[in-house]
Coordinates of C-alpha atoms and ligand atoms in Angstrom, one line a residue:
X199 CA 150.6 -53.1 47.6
X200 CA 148.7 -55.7 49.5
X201 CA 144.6 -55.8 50.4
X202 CA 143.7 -53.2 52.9
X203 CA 142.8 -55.5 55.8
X204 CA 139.7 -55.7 57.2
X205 CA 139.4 -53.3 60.6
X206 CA 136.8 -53.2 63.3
X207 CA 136.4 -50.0 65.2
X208 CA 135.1 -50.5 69.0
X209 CA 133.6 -47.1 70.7
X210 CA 131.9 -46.2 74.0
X211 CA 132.2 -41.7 73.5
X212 CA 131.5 -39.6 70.6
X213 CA 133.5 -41.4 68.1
X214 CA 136.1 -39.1 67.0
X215 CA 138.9 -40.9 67.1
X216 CA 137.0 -44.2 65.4
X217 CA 135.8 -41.3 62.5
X218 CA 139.1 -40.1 61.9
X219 CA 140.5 -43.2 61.7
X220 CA 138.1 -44.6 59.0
X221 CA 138.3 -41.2 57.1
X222 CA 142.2 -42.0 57.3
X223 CA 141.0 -45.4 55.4
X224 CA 138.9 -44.0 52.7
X225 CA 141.7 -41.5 52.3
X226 CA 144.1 -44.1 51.4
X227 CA 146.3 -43.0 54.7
X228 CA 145.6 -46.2 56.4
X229 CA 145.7 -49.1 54.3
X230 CA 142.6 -51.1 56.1
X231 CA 138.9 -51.0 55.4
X232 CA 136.7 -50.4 58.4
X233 CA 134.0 -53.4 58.5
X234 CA 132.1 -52.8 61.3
X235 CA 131.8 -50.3 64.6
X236 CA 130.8 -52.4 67.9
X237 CA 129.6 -49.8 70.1
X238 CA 129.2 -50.9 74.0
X239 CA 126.3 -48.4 74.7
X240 CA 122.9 -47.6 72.4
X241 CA 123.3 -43.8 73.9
X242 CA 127.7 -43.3 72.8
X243 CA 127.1 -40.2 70.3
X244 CA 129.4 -42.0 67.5
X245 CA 126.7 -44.8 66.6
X246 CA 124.9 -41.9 65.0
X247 CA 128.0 -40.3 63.1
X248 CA 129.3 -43.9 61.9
X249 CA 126.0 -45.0 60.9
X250 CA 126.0 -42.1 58.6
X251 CA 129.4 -42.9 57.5
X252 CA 127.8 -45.7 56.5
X253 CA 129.2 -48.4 58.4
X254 CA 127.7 -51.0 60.3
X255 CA 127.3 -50.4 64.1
X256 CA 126.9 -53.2 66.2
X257 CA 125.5 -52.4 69.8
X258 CA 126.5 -54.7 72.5
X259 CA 125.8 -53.7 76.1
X260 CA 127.7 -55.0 79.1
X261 CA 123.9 -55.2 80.7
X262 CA 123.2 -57.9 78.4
X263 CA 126.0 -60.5 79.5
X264 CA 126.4 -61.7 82.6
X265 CA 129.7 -61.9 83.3
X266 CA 133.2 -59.3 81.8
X267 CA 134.5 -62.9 79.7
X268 CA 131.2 -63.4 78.1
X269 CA 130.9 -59.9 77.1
X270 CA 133.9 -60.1 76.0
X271 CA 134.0 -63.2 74.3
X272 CA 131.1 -62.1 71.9
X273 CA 132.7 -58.8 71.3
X274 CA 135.4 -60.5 69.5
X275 CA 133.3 -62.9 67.8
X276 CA 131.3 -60.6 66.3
X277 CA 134.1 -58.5 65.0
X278 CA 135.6 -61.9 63.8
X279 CA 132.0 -62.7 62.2
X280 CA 132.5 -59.6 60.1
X281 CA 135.6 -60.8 58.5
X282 CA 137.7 -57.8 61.0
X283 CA 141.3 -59.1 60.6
X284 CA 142.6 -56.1 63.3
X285 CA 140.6 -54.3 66.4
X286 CA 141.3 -50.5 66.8
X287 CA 139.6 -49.7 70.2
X288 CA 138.5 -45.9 70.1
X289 CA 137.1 -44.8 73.4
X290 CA 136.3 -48.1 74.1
X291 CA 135.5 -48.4 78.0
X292 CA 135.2 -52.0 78.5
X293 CA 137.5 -55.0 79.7
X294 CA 138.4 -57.7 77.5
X295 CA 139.8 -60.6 77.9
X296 CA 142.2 -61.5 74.9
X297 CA 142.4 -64.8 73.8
X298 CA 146.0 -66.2 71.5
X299 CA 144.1 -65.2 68.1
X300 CA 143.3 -61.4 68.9
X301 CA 146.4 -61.1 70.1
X302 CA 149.1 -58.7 68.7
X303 CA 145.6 -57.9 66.6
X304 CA 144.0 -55.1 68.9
X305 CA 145.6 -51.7 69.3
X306 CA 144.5 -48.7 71.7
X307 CA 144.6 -45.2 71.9
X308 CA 145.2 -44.0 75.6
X309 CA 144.8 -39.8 76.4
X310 CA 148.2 -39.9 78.5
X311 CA 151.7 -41.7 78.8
X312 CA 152.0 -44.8 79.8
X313 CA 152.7 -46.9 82.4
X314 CA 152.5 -43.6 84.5
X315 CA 148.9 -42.4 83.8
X316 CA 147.4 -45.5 83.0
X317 CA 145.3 -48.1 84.8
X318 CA 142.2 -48.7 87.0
X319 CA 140.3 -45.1 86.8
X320 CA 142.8 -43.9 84.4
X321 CA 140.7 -42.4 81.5
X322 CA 139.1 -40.1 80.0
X323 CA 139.3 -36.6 82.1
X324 CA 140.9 -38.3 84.6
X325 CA 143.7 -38.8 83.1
X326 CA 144.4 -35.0 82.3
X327 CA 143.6 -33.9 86.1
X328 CA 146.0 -36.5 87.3
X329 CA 148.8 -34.7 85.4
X330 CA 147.9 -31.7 86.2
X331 CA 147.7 -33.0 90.3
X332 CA 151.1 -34.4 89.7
X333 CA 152.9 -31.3 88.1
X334 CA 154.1 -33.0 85.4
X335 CA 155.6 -30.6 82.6
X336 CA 154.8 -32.7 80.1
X337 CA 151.5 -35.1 79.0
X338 CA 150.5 -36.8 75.8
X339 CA 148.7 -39.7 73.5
X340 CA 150.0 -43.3 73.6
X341 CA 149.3 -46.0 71.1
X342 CA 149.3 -49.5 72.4
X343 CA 148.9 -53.2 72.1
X344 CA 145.9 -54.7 74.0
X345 CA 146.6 -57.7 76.4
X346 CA 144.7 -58.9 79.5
X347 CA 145.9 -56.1 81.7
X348 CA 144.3 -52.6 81.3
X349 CA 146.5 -50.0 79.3
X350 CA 149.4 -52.5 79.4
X351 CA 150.7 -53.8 76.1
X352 CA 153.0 -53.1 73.9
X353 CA 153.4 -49.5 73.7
X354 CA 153.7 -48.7 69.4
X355 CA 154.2 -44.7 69.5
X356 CA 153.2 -42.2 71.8
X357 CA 153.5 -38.0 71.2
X358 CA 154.2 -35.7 73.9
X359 CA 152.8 -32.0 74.4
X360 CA 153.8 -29.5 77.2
X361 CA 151.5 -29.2 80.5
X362 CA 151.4 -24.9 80.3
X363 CA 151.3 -23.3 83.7
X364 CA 147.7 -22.0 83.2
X365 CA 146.6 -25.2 82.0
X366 CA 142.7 -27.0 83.5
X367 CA 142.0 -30.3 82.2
X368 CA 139.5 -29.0 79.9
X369 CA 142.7 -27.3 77.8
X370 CA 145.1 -30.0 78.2
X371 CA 142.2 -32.7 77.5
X372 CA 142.1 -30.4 73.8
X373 CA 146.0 -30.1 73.2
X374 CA 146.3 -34.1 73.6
X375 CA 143.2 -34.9 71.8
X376 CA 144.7 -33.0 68.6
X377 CA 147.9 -35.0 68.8
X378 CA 145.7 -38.3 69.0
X379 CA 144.0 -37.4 65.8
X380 CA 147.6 -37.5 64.2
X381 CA 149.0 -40.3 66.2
X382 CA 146.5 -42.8 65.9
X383 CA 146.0 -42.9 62.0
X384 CA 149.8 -42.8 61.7
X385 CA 150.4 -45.7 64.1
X386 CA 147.6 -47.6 63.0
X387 CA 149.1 -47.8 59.5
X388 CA 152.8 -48.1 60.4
X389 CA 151.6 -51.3 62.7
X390 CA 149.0 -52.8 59.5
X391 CA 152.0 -52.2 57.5
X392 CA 154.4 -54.3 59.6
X393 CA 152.2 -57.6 59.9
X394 CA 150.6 -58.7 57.3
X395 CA 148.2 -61.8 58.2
Ligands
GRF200 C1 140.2 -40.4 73.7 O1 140.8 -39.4 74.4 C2 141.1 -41.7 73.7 O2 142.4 -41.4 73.9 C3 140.5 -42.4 74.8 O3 139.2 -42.2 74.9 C4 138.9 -40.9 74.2 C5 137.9 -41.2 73.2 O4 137.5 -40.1 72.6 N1 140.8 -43.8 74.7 P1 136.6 -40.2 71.3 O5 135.4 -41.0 71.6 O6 137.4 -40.8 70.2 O7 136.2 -38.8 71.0

């Protein structure tokens, strides 16, 4: 088998989905080794929890640059400083701006389907209270390449669940967020798997 390769983790929430996924790692279920956490606010609750996983949590607020390409820019250059071969974004609520070398190398986890529930204002709880506004039967998790354009690149896997007729965001929110703690790891290692670098 090859080396695990080297995987940042970028958060702006609670961290769940960056912990699962390096507990996924350590577990041997993902074959990467998380190197660093860049967390885009002091305040996001999963710079405590990763910090006690032990990782390294960088903090780099949007305040502090003064423009989206800067911010952006040293984003990605401290997650390449750390030797981060492949970006998992985890909650991360920020723009990027991908340059030719990250891409293919940065992967998301969205809480709906895409393109339908994605784009500007598309996240978080808004995503699930869109569906429900829209009577859709159906929602779910999508796993996705990262390119210039918000929740627009390459779609790797996505996992529906049912929209049930007493559903409130709040409920739908939880039935999604279960599938993402399956999809994500799984995905994540499929795609490591596939491209080697
Ligand atoms: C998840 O629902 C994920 O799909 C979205 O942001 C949320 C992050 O949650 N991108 P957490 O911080 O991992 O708990």
């Amino acid at each position: 088998m090859s080396d695990p390769k080297k995987l940042a983790l970028f958060i702006s929430g609670t961290g769940g989905n960056a912990l699962n996924l390096v507990r996924a790692c350590r577990e041997g279920r993902v074959p990467a080794e998380p190197v660093l956490v860049v967390a885009s606010k002091a305040a996001a609750p999963g710079v405590l929890k990763l910090r006690s996983e032990g990782l390294l949590v960088a903090i780099l607020d949007r305040k502090d640059a003064n423009s989206d390409e800067v911010y952006s820019k040293v984003c990605l250059d401290v997650a390449k400083a750390s030797g981060a071969e492949f970006i998992a974004l985890a909650g991360w609520l920020r723009r990027l701006s991908i340059p030719p070398e990250w891409e293919g190398r940065i992967l998301n986890i969205h809480p709906g389907l895409l393109p339908k529930f994605g784009g500007p204002g598309m996240y978080g709880m808004h995503v699930h209270r869109a569906v429900l506004a829209s009577g859709e039967k159906e929602s779910g998790c999508t796993v996705h390449l990262v390119d210039d354009e918000l929740d627009h690149g390459r779609i790797l896997a996505e996992c529906r669940v049912p929209v049930l007729p007493d559903d409130t965001a709040e409920t739908l929110q939880q039935r999604v967020y279960a599938k993402e703690m399956e999809l994500y790891p799984k995905t994540v290692a499929e795609y490591l798997g596939e491209n080697p670098r």
